[in-house]
Short mmCIF file of C-alpha atoms and ligand atoms in Angstrom, two decimals:
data_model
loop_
_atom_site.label_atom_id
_atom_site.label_comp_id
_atom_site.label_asym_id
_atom_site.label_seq_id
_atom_site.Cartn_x
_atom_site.Cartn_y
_atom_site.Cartn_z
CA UNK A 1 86.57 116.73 110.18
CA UNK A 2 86.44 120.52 110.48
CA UNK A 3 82.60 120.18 109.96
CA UNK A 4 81.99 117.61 112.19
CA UNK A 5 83.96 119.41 115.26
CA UNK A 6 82.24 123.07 114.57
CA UNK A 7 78.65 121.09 114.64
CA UNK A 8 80.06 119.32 117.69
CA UNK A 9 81.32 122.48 119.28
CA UNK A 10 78.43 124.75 118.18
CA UNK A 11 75.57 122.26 118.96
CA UNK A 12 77.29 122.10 122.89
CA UNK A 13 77.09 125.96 122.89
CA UNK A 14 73.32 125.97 122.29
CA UNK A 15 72.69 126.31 118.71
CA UNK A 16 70.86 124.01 116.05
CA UNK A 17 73.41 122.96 113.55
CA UNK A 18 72.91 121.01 109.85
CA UNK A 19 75.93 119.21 108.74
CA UNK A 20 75.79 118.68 104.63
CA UNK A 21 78.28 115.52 103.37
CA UNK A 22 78.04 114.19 99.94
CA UNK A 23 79.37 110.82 101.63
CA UNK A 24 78.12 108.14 103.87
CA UNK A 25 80.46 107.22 106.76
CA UNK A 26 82.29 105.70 107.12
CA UNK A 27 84.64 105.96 104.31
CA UNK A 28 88.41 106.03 104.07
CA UNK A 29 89.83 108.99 102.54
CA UNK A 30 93.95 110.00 101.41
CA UNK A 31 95.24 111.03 104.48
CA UNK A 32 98.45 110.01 106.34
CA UNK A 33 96.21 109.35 109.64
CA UNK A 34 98.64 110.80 112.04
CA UNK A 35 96.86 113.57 114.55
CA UNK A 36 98.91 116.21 116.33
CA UNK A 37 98.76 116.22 120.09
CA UNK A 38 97.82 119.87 120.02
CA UNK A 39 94.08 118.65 119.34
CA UNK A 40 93.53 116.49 122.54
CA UNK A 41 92.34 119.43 124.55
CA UNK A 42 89.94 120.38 122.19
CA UNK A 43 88.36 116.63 121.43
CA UNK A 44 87.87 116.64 125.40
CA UNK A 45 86.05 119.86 125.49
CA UNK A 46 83.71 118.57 122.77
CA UNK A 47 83.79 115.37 125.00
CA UNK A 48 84.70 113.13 122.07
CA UNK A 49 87.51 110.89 122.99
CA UNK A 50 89.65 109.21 120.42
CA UNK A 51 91.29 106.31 123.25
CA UNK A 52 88.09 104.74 122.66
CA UNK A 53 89.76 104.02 119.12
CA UNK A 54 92.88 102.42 120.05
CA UNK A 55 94.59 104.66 118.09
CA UNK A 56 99.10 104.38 118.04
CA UNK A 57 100.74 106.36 120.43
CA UNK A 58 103.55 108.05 118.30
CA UNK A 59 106.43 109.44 119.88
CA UNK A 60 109.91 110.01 117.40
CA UNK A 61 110.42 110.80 113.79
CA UNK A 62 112.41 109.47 110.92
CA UNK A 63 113.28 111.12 107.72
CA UNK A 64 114.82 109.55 104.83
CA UNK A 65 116.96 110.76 101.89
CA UNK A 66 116.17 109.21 98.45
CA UNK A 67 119.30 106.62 98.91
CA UNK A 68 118.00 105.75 102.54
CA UNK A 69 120.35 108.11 104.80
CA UNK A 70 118.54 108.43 107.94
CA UNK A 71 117.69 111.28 110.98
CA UNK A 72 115.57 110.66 113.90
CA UNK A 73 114.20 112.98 116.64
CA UNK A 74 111.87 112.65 119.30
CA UNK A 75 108.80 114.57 118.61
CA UNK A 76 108.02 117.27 121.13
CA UNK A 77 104.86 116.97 121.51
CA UNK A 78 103.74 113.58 119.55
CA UNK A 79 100.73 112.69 117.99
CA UNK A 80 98.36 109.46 117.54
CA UNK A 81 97.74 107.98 114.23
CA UNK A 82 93.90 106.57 113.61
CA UNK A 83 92.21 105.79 110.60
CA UNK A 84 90.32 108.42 109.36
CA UNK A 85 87.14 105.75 108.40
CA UNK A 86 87.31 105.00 112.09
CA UNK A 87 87.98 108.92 113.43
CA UNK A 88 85.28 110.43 111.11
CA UNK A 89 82.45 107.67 111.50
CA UNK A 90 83.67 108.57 115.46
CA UNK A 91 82.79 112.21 115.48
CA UNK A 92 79.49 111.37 113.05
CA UNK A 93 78.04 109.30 115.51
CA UNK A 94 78.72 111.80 118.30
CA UNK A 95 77.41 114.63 116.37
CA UNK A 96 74.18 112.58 115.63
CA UNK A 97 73.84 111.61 119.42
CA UNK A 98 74.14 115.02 120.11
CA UNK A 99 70.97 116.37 117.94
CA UNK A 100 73.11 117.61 114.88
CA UNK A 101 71.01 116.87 111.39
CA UNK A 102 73.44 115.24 109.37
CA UNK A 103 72.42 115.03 105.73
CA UNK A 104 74.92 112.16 103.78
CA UNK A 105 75.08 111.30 100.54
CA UNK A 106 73.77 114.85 99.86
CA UNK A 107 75.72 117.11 97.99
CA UNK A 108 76.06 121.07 98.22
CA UNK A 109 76.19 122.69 94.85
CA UNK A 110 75.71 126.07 95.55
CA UNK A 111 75.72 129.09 98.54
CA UNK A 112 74.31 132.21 98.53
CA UNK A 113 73.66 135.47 100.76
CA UNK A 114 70.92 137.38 100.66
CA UNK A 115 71.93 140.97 101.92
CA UNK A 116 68.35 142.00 102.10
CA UNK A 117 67.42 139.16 105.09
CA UNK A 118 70.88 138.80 106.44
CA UNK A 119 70.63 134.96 105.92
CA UNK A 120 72.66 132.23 103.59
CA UNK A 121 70.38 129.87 100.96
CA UNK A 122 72.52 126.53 100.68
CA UNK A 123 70.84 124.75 97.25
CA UNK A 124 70.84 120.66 97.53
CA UNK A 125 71.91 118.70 94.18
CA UNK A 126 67.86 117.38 95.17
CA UNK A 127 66.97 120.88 94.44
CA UNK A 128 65.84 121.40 98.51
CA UNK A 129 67.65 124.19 99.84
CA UNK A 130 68.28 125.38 103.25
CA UNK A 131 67.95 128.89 104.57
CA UNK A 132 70.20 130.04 107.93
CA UNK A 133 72.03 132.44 110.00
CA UNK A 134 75.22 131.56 109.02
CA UNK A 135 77.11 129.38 106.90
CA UNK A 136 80.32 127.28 107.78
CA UNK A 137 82.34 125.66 104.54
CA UNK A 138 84.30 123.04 105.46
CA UNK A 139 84.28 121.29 102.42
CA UNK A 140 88.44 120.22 102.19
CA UNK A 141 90.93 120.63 99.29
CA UNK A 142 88.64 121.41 96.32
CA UNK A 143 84.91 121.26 95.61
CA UNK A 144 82.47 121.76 92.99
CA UNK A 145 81.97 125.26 95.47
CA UNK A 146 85.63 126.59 94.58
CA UNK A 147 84.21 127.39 91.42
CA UNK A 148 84.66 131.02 91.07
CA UNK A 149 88.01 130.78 93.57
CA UNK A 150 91.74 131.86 91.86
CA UNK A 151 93.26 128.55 92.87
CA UNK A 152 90.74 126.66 91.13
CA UNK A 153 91.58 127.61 87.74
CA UNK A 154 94.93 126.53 88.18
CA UNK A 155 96.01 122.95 87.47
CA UNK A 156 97.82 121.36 90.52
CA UNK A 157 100.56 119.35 90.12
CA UNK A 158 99.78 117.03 92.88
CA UNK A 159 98.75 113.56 93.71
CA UNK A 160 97.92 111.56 96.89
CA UNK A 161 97.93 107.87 97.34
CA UNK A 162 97.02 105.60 100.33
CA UNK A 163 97.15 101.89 101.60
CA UNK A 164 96.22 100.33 104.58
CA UNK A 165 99.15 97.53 105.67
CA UNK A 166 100.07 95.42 107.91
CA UNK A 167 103.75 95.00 108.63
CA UNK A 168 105.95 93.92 111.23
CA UNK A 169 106.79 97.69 112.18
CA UNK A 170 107.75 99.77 114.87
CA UNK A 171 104.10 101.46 116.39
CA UNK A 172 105.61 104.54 117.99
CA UNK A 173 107.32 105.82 115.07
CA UNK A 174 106.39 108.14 111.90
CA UNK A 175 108.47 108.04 109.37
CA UNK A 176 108.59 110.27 105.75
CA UNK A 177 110.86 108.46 103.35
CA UNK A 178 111.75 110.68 100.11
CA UNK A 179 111.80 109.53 96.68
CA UNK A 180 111.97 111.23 93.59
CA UNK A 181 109.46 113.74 93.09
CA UNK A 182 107.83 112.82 96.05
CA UNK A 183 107.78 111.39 99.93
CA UNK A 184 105.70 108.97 101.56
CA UNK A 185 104.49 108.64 105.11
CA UNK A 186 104.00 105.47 107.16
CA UNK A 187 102.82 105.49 110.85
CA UNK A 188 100.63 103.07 112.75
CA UNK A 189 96.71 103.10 113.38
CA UNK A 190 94.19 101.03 115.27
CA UNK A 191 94.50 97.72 115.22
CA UNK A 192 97.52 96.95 114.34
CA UNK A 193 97.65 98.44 111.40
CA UNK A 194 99.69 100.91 109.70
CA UNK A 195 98.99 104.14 107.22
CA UNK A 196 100.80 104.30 104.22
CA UNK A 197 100.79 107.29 101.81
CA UNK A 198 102.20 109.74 99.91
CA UNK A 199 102.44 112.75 97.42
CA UNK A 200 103.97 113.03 94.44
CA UNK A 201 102.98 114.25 90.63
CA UNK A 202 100.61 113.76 88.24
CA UNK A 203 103.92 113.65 85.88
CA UNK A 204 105.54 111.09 88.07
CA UNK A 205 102.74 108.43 87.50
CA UNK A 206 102.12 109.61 83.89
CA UNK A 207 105.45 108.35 82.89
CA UNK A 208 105.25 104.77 85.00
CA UNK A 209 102.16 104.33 84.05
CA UNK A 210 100.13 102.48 87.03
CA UNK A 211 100.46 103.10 90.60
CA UNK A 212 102.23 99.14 91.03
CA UNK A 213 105.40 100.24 88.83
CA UNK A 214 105.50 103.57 90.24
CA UNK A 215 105.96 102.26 93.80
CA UNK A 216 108.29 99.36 92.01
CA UNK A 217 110.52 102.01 90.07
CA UNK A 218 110.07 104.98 91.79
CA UNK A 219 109.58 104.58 95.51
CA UNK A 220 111.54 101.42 95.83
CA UNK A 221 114.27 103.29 94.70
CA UNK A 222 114.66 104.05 98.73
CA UNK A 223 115.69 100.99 100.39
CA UNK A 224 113.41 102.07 103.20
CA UNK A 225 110.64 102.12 100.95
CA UNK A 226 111.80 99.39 98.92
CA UNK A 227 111.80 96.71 102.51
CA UNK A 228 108.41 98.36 103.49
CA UNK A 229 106.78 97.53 99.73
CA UNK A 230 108.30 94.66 99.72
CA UNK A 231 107.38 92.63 103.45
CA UNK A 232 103.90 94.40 103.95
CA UNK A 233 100.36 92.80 103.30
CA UNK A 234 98.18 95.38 101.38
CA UNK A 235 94.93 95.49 103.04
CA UNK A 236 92.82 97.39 100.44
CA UNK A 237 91.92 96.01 97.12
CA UNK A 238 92.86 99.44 95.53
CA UNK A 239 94.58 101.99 97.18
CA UNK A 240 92.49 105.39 97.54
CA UNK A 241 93.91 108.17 95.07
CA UNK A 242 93.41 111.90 94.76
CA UNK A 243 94.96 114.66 92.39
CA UNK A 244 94.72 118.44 91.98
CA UNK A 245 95.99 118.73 95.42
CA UNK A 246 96.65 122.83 95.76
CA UNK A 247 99.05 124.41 98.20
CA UNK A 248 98.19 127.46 97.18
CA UNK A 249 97.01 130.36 99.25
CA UNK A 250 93.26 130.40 99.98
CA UNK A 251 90.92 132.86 101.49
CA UNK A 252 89.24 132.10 104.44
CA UNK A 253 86.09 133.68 103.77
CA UNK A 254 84.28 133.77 100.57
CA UNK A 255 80.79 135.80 100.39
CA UNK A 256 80.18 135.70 103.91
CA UNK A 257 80.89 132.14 104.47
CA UNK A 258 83.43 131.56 106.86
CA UNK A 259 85.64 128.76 105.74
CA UNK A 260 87.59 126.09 107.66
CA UNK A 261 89.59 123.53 107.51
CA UNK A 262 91.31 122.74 103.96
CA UNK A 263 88.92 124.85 102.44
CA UNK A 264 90.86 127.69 104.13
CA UNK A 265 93.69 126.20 102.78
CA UNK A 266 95.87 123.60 103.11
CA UNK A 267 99.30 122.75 104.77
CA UNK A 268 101.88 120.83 102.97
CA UNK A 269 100.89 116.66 104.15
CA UNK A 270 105.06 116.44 105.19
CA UNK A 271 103.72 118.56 108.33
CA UNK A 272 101.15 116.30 109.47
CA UNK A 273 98.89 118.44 111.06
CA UNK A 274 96.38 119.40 108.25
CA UNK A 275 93.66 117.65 111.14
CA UNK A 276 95.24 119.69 113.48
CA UNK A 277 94.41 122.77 111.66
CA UNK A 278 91.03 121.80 110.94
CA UNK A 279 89.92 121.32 114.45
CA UNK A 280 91.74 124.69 115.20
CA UNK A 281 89.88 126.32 112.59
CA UNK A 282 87.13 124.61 113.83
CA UNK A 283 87.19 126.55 117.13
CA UNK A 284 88.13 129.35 115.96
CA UNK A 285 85.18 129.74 113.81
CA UNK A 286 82.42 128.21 116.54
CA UNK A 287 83.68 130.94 119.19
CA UNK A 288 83.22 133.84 116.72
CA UNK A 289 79.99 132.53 115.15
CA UNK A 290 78.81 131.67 118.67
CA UNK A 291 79.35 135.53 119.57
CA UNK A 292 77.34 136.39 116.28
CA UNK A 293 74.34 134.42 116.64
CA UNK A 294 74.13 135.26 120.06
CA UNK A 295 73.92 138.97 119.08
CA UNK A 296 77.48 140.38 120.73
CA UNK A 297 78.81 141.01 117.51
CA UNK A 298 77.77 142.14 114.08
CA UNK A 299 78.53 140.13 111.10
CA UNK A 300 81.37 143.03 109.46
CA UNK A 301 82.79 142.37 113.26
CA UNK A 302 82.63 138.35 112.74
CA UNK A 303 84.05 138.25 109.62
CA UNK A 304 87.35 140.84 110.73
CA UNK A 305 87.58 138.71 113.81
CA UNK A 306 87.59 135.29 112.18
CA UNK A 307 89.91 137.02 109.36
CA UNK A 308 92.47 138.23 111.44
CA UNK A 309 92.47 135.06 114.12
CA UNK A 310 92.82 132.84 111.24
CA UNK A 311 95.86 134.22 110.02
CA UNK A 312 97.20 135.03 113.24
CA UNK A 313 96.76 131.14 113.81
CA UNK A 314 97.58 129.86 110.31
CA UNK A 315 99.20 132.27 108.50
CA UNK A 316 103.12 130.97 109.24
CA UNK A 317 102.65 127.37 109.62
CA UNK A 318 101.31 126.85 105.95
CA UNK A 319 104.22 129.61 104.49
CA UNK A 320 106.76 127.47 106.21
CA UNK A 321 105.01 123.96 104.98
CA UNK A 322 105.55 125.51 101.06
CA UNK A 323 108.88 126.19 102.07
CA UNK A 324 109.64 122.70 103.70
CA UNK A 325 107.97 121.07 100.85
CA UNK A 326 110.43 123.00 98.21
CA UNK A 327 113.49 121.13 100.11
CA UNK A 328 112.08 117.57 98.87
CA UNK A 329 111.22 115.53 95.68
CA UNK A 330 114.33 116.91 94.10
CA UNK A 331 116.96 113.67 94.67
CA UNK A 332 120.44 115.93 95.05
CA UNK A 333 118.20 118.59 96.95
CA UNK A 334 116.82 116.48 99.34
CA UNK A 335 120.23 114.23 99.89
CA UNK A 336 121.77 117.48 101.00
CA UNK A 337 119.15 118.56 103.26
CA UNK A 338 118.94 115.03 104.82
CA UNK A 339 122.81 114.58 105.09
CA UNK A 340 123.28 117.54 106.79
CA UNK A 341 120.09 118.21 109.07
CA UNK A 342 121.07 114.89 110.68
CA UNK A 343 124.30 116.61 112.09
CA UNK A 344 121.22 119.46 113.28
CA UNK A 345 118.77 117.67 115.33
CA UNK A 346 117.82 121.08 117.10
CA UNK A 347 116.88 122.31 113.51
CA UNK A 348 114.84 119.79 112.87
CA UNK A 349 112.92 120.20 116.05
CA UNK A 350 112.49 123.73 115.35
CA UNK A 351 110.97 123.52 111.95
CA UNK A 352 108.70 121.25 113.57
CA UNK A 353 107.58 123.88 115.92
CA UNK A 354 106.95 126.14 113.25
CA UNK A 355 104.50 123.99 111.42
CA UNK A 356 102.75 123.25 114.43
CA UNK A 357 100.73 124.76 117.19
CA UNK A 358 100.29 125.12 120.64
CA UNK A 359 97.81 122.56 122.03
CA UNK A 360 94.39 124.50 121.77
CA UNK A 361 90.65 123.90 123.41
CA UNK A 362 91.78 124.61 127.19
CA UNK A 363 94.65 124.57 129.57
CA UNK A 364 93.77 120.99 130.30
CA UNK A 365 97.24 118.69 129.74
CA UNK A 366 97.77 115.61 127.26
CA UNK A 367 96.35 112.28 128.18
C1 FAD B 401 98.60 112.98 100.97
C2 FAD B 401 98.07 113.66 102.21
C3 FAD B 401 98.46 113.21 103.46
C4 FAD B 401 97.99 113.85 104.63
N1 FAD B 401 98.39 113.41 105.85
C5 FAD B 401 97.97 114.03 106.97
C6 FAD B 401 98.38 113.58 108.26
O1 FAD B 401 99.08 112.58 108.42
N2 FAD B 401 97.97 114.29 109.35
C7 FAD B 401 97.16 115.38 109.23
O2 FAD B 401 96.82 115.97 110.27
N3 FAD B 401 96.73 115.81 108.03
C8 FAD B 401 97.12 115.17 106.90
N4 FAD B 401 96.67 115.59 105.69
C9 FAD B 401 95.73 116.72 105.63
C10 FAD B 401 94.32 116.33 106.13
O3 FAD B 401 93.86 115.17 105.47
C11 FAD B 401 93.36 117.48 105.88
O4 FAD B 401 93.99 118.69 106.26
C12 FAD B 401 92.03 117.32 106.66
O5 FAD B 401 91.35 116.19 106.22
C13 FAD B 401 91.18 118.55 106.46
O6 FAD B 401 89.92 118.38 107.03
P1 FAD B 401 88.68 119.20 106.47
O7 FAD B 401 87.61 119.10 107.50
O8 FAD B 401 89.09 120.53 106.02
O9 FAD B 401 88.26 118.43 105.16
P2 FAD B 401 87.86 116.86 104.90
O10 FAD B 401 88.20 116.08 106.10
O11 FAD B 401 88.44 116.58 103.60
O12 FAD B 401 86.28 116.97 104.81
C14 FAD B 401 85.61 117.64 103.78
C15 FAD B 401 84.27 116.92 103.57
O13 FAD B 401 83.44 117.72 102.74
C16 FAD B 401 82.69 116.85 101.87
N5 FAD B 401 82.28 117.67 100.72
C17 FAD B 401 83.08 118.27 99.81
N6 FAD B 401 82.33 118.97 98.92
C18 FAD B 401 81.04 118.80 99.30
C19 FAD B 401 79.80 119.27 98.77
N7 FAD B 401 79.75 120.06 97.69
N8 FAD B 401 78.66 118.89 99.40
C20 FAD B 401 78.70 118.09 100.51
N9 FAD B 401 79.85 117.62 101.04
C21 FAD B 401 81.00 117.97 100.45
C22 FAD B 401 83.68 115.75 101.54
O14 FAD B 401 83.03 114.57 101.12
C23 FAD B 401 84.43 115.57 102.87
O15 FAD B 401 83.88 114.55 103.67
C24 FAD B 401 97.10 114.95 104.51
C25 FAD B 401 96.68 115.39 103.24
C26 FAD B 401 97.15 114.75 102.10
C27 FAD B 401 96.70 115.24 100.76
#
């Protein structure tokens, strides 16, 4: 996504962009599908509209203890929730229209700077390699290319599951039900139907076994969870999975490669704005690579720009997400914090500000 918008963004300011996935869209992908309102300036100033999607207006939030006590809040600024095979394929096809080369099934294995011509050799799993200016990674969570990074030698806990459902449900709401060792999100997408995932351990599954009698002794544990497992139609065949999801801090540029996205690292999924950031970083990185290829800046300059924006940006919003994420998965833990931010609204509210961001892209208002 992060990709995508920077080729959108950069490719409107002039310059001939190359976008490198190892998939073809569309795909689905583990994500909880809900988008932040903070991104709807931005999408308009790359002209790329996501109403033409249908996507679920969402408006208030539920949270749910393990045993199924309750808080809602309206959400201060909202967000939509669209599938990510429909929001991706989306900003493909724009990109495409727009004169970005979009290699797919074609996989990066390695970058490389070459200090003596100031440019970046990118080698294709073909063996073809590309040779440019600059270099954008917005590769997500974990690649082959993390290689040689710290939190890639680390084993992460983590594990991500999704289905697609259909359920008789309210549309405007998005809900994150706890269990133990874990939460779950549900929220509504286009077309009627509605996003269901979550995060838990790689422990948690080990000792259930499959994914079926984790949700059955696990997840349905939660009433909440239990009625929602129990009345909903499971659209996919097999939900998607992931594992070796990190939380830990990244850096956000690696050998002269400015990185974006979840690459840069990654906020906690309880959040929900991971997308958000993305398209944030997105900008972030177009403007000052914009200023750079047009010759205003030099690359030391670039790279201490992008640096400190990032973090400036960033740098709070995924501290507090860790922090959040502590409070949960732990049963008596997360019964406490449940039982008594429901007396707390306003704190709720607040800790949602400080995982979020202001809208971003222009001045323009939400749609
Ligand atoms: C369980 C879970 C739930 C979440 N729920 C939400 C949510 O509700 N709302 C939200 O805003 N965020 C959510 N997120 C976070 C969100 O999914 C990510 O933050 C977002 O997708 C990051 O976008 P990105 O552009 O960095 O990476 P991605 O969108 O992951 O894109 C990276 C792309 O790079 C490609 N790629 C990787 N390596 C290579 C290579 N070597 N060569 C070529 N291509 C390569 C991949 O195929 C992929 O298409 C969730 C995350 C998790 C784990």
């Amino acid at each position: 996504m992060g990709g995508l918008a920077a080729a959108l963004d950069l490719t409107a300011r002039g310059h001939r962009v190359t976008v490198v996935e190892k998939k073809q869209y569309p795909f689905h992908r583990v994500c909880g599908e809900y988008v932040s309102n903070e991104v709807l300036p931005y999408l308009r100033r790359l002209q790329a509209d996501p109403r033409e999607l249908n996507p679920a207006r969402i408006t208030r939030f539920l949270l749910s203890s393990p045993a199924g006590r309750t808080l809602s809040v309206p959400l201060d600024m909202g967000g939509f929730g669209i599938s990510r095979f429909a929001l991706d394929e989306y900003l493909f096809q724009l990109a495409a229209a727009r004169g970005v080369t979009v290699l797919q099934r074609t996989t990066v294995t390695a970058v490389s700077y070459d200090p003596t011509t100031d440019r970046h050799i990118t080698t294709l799993a073909d063996g073809r390699t590309l040779t440019t200016r600059v270099v954008l990674g917005a590769y997500g969570k974990r690649s082959a290319l993390d290689r040689q990074r710290s939190f890639f030698q680390k084993r992460s806990p983590y594990l991500g599951v999704k289905h697609h459902l259909r359920l008789d449900y309210p549309s405007d709401l998005i809900a994150l039900h706890n269990f133990s060792d874990g939460y779950a999100g549900i929220s509504a997408v286009e077309d009627g139907r509605y996003c269901f995932c979550y995060l838990t351990t790689r422990q948690n599954l080990k000792q259930h076994g499959t994914i079926a009698a984790l949700e059955q002794n696990v997840l349905a544990a939660n009433p909440l969870l239990r009625k929602i497992l129990t009345n909903a139609e499971f659209l996919y065949p097999q939900p998607e999975v992931i594992n070796e999801i990190s939380f830990a801090p990244k850096s956000c540029i690696e050998d002269h490669v400015l990185l974006c996205g979840d690459a840069a690292g990654l906020i906690t999924p309880l959040c929900g704005n991971g997308m958000a950031m993305a398209l944030h970083g997105a900008q972030l990185a177009s403007t000052h690579l914009h200023d750079f290829l047009q010759g205003r800046t030099t690359r030391a300059t670039l790279e201490a720009r992008y640096r400190r924006d990032w973090h400036a940006q960033f740098g709070q919003r995924l501290r507090v997400g860790r922090l959040v994420q502590g409070l949960f998965g732990k049963p008596l833990l997360s019964e406490a914090v449940v039982g008594s931010l429901r007396h707390w609204p306003g704190a709720v509210r607040a800790l949602m500000r400080r995982t979020h961001g202001e809208e971003f892209g222009d001045d323009l208002a939400q749609w």
